[in-house]
């Protein structure tokens, strides 16, 4: 069975290439049982989002009017 | 600022001598307001002030020259940043083609992550990733971006280059592999280690270390 170390590597690759069926399946099963790797997955998407935001960061959106 | 953009320019560049279209004047002010952000972005990518300034200046000039084609003011920033991205990619491309260039290997070694995992390969103790709550809230916080940049700058140069080509310049791994003469597998490994490193740094310096909640 897949361990966390293998899972994080695969989660990263999933951001760069389509996973094969077996890989996806193993990862999904791993997420079911591992909260740490579920958090890691969420954090990887956050990293991507943050990198995408880099161009607009110096001027944060004005706060919603109160 | 913009008006002087051509002044200090390298006269050997043919594009400098082209007259600017009338529409250039209408976007010049707004363009100038992006300059600082553009420079910061370019410095982050190139890790070198002089080439970053060149890239920004060239992107500004290209934007002014293309002002006629640009109708939608609302997207001016997106547009000029996409020009800047291309300029940065060009500079990286030139750098890696220099004979002296060598893409560093294994700057971050897999064994660097050993302490995070137990012998069975599962997260060990405190290293198990915790819930970051609603991390996107940090986007509105200037201090978060300072931490984020610091964490990016802590990545070793070759690793950072691959990571930023992927995540900030938007190249796919095939393009990166080709540019840097790396195998796909090596590229994925470097990206994985970059993400591990960046995640760990943010976890320590922001999400666990302090006021991630505000």
Coordinates of N, CA, C and O in Angstrom, one line a residue, chain A residues 6-65:
Chain A
X6 N 5.4 8.3 -0.6 CA 5.0 8.1 -2.0 C 3.8 9.0 -2.4 O 3.8 9.5 -3.6
X7 N 2.9 9.1 -1.5 CA 1.7 9.9 -1.8 C 2.0 11.4 -2.2 O 1.5 12.0 -3.1
X8 N 3.0 12.0 -1.4 CA 3.3 13.4 -1.6 C 4.0 13.6 -3.0 O 3.7 14.6 -3.7
X9 N 4.8 12.6 -3.3 CA 5.5 12.7 -4.6 C 4.5 12.6 -5.7 O 4.5 13.4 -6.7
X10 N 3.5 11.7 -5.6 CA 2.5 11.6 -6.6 C 1.5 12.8 -6.7 O 1.1 13.2 -7.7
X11 N 1.3 13.4 -5.5 CA 0.4 14.5 -5.5 C 1.1 15.7 -6.2 O 0.4 16.5 -6.9
X12 N 2.4 15.8 -6.1 CA 3.1 16.8 -6.8 C 3.0 16.6 -8.3 O 2.7 17.4 -9.1
X13 N 3.3 15.3 -8.7 CA 3.3 15.0 -10.1 C 1.9 15.2 -10.7 O 1.8 15.6 -11.9
X14 N 0.9 15.0 -9.9 CA -0.5 15.3 -10.4 C -0.7 16.7 -10.8 O -1.6 17.0 -11.6
X15 N 0.2 17.6 -10.3 CA 0.1 19.0 -10.7 C 0.8 19.3 -12.0 O 0.6 20.3 -12.6
X16 N 1.5 18.3 -12.5 CA 2.3 18.5 -13.7 C 2.0 17.5 -14.8 O 2.4 17.7 -15.9
X17 N 1.3 16.4 -14.5 CA 1.0 15.5 -15.6 C -0.3 14.7 -15.1 O -0.6 14.7 -13.9
X18 N -1.0 14.2 -16.1 CA -2.2 13.4 -15.7 C -1.7 12.1 -15.1 O -0.8 11.5 -15.6
X19 N -2.4 11.7 -14.0 CA -2.0 10.5 -13.4 C -2.6 9.3 -14.1 O -3.6 9.5 -14.8
X20 N -2.0 8.2 -14.0 CA -2.5 7.0 -14.6 C -3.7 6.5 -13.7 O -3.7 6.8 -12.5
X21 N -4.5 5.6 -14.2 CA -5.7 5.2 -13.5 C -5.3 4.5 -12.1 O -5.9 4.9 -11.1
X22 N -4.3 3.7 -12.1 CA -3.9 3.0 -10.9 C -3.3 4.0 -9.9 O -3.6 3.8 -8.7
X23 N -2.6 4.9 -10.4 CA -2.0 5.9 -9.5 C -3.1 6.7 -8.8 O -3.1 7.0 -7.6
X24 N -4.1 7.1 -9.6 CA -5.2 7.9 -9.1 C -5.9 7.1 -8.0 O -6.3 7.6 -7.0
X25 N -6.1 5.9 -8.3 CA -6.9 5.0 -7.4 C -6.2 4.9 -6.1 O -6.8 5.0 -5.0
X26 N -4.9 4.6 -6.2 CA -4.1 4.4 -5.0 C -4.1 5.7 -4.1 O -4.2 5.6 -2.9
X27 N -4.0 6.8 -4.8 CA -4.0 8.1 -4.1 C -5.3 8.4 -3.4 O -5.4 8.8 -2.2
X28 N -6.4 8.1 -4.1 CA -7.7 8.3 -3.5 C -7.9 7.5 -2.3 O -8.4 8.0 -1.3
X29 N -7.4 6.3 -2.4 CA -7.6 5.4 -1.2 C -6.8 5.9 -0.1 O -7.2 6.0 1.1
X30 N -5.6 6.4 -0.4 CA -4.7 6.9 0.7 C -5.3 8.1 1.3 O -5.3 8.3 2.6
X31 N -5.9 9.0 0.6 CA -6.6 10.2 1.2 C -7.7 9.8 2.2 O -7.9 10.5 3.1
X32 N -8.4 8.7 1.8 CA -9.4 8.3 2.7 C -8.9 8.0 4.1 O -9.6 8.3 5.1
X33 N -7.7 7.5 4.2 CA -7.2 7.1 5.5 C -6.2 8.1 6.1 O -5.7 7.9 7.2
X34 N -5.8 9.1 5.4 CA -4.7 9.9 5.9 C -5.0 11.4 5.8 O -5.1 12.0 4.8
X35 N -5.3 12.0 7.0 CA -5.6 13.4 7.1 C -4.5 14.3 6.8 O -4.6 15.3 6.1
X36 N -3.3 13.8 7.1 CA -2.1 14.6 6.8 C -1.9 14.9 5.3 O -1.6 16.0 4.8
X37 N -2.2 13.8 4.5 CA -2.0 13.9 3.1 C -3.2 14.7 2.5 O -3.1 15.3 1.4
X38 N -4.4 14.6 3.1 CA -5.5 15.4 2.6 C -5.1 16.9 2.8 O -5.3 17.7 1.9
X39 N -4.5 17.2 4.0 CA -4.1 18.6 4.2 C -3.0 19.0 3.2 O -3.0 20.1 2.7
X40 N -2.1 18.1 2.9 CA -1.0 18.4 2.0 C -1.6 18.7 0.6 O -1.1 19.6 -0.1
X41 N -2.6 17.9 0.2 CA -3.2 18.2 -1.1 C -3.7 19.6 -1.2 O -3.5 20.3 -2.2
X42 N -4.4 20.0 -0.2 CA -5.0 21.3 -0.1 C -3.9 22.4 -0.1 O -4.1 23.4 -0.8
X43 N -2.8 22.1 0.5 CA -1.7 23.1 0.6 C -1.0 23.2 -0.7 O -0.6 24.3 -1.1
X44 N -0.9 22.1 -1.5 CA -0.4 22.2 -2.8 C -1.2 23.1 -3.7 O -0.6 23.9 -4.5
X45 N -2.5 23.0 -3.7 CA -3.3 23.9 -4.5 C -3.2 25.3 -4.0 O -3.2 26.2 -4.9
X46 N -3.0 25.5 -2.7 CA -2.8 26.8 -2.2 C -1.5 27.4 -2.8 O -1.5 28.6 -3.2
X47 N -0.5 26.6 -2.8 CA 0.8 27.1 -3.4 C 0.7 27.6 -4.8 O 1.1 28.6 -5.2
X48 N -0.1 26.8 -5.6 CA -0.3 27.1 -7.0 C -1.1 28.4 -7.1 O -0.7 29.3 -7.9
X49 N -2.1 28.5 -6.3 CA -2.9 29.7 -6.3 C -2.1 31.0 -5.9 O -2.2 32.0 -6.5
X50 N -1.2 30.8 -4.9 CA -0.4 31.9 -4.4 C 0.5 32.3 -5.5 O 0.7 33.5 -5.8
X51 N 1.1 31.4 -6.2 CA 2.1 31.7 -7.3 C 1.3 32.5 -8.4 O 1.9 33.4 -9.0
X52 N 0.1 32.1 -8.7 CA -0.7 32.8 -9.7 C -1.1 34.2 -9.3 O -1.3 35.0 -10.1
X53 N -1.1 34.4 -8.0 CA -1.5 35.7 -7.5 C -0.4 36.7 -7.4 O -0.5 37.9 -7.2
X54 N 0.8 36.2 -7.6 CA 2.0 37.0 -7.4 C 2.0 38.3 -8.2 O 2.5 39.3 -7.7
X55 N 1.3 38.3 -9.3 CA 1.4 39.5 -10.1 C 0.4 40.6 -9.6 O 0.6 41.7 -10.0
X56 N -0.4 40.2 -8.7 CA -1.4 41.3 -8.3 C -1.3 41.6 -6.8 O -2.2 42.1 -6.2
X57 N -0.1 41.3 -6.2 CA -0.1 41.3 -4.8 C 0.3 42.7 -4.2 O -0.1 42.9 -3.0
X58 N 0.9 43.5 -4.9 CA 1.3 44.8 -4.3 C 0.2 45.7 -4.0 O 0.3 46.6 -3.1
X59 N -0.9 45.5 -4.7 CA -2.1 46.3 -4.4 C -3.2 45.4 -4.0 O -4.0 45.0 -4.9
X60 N -3.4 45.1 -2.8 CA -4.4 44.2 -2.4 C -5.8 44.8 -2.7 O -5.9 46.0 -2.7
X61 N -6.7 44.0 -3.1 CA -8.1 44.5 -3.4 C -8.6 45.4 -2.2 O -8.3 45.1 -1.1
X62 N -9.2 46.4 -2.6 CA -9.8 47.3 -1.5 C -10.7 46.5 -0.6 O -11.4 45.6 -1.2
X63 N -10.7 46.7 0.6 CA -11.6 45.9 1.5 C -13.1 46.3 1.1 O -13.3 47.4 0.7
X64 N -13.9 45.3 1.3 CA -15.4 45.6 1.0 C -15.9 46.7 1.8 O -15.5 46.9 3.0
X65 N -16.7 47.6 1.2 CA -17.1 48.7 2.0 C -18.0 48.3 3.1 O -18.8 47.4 3.0

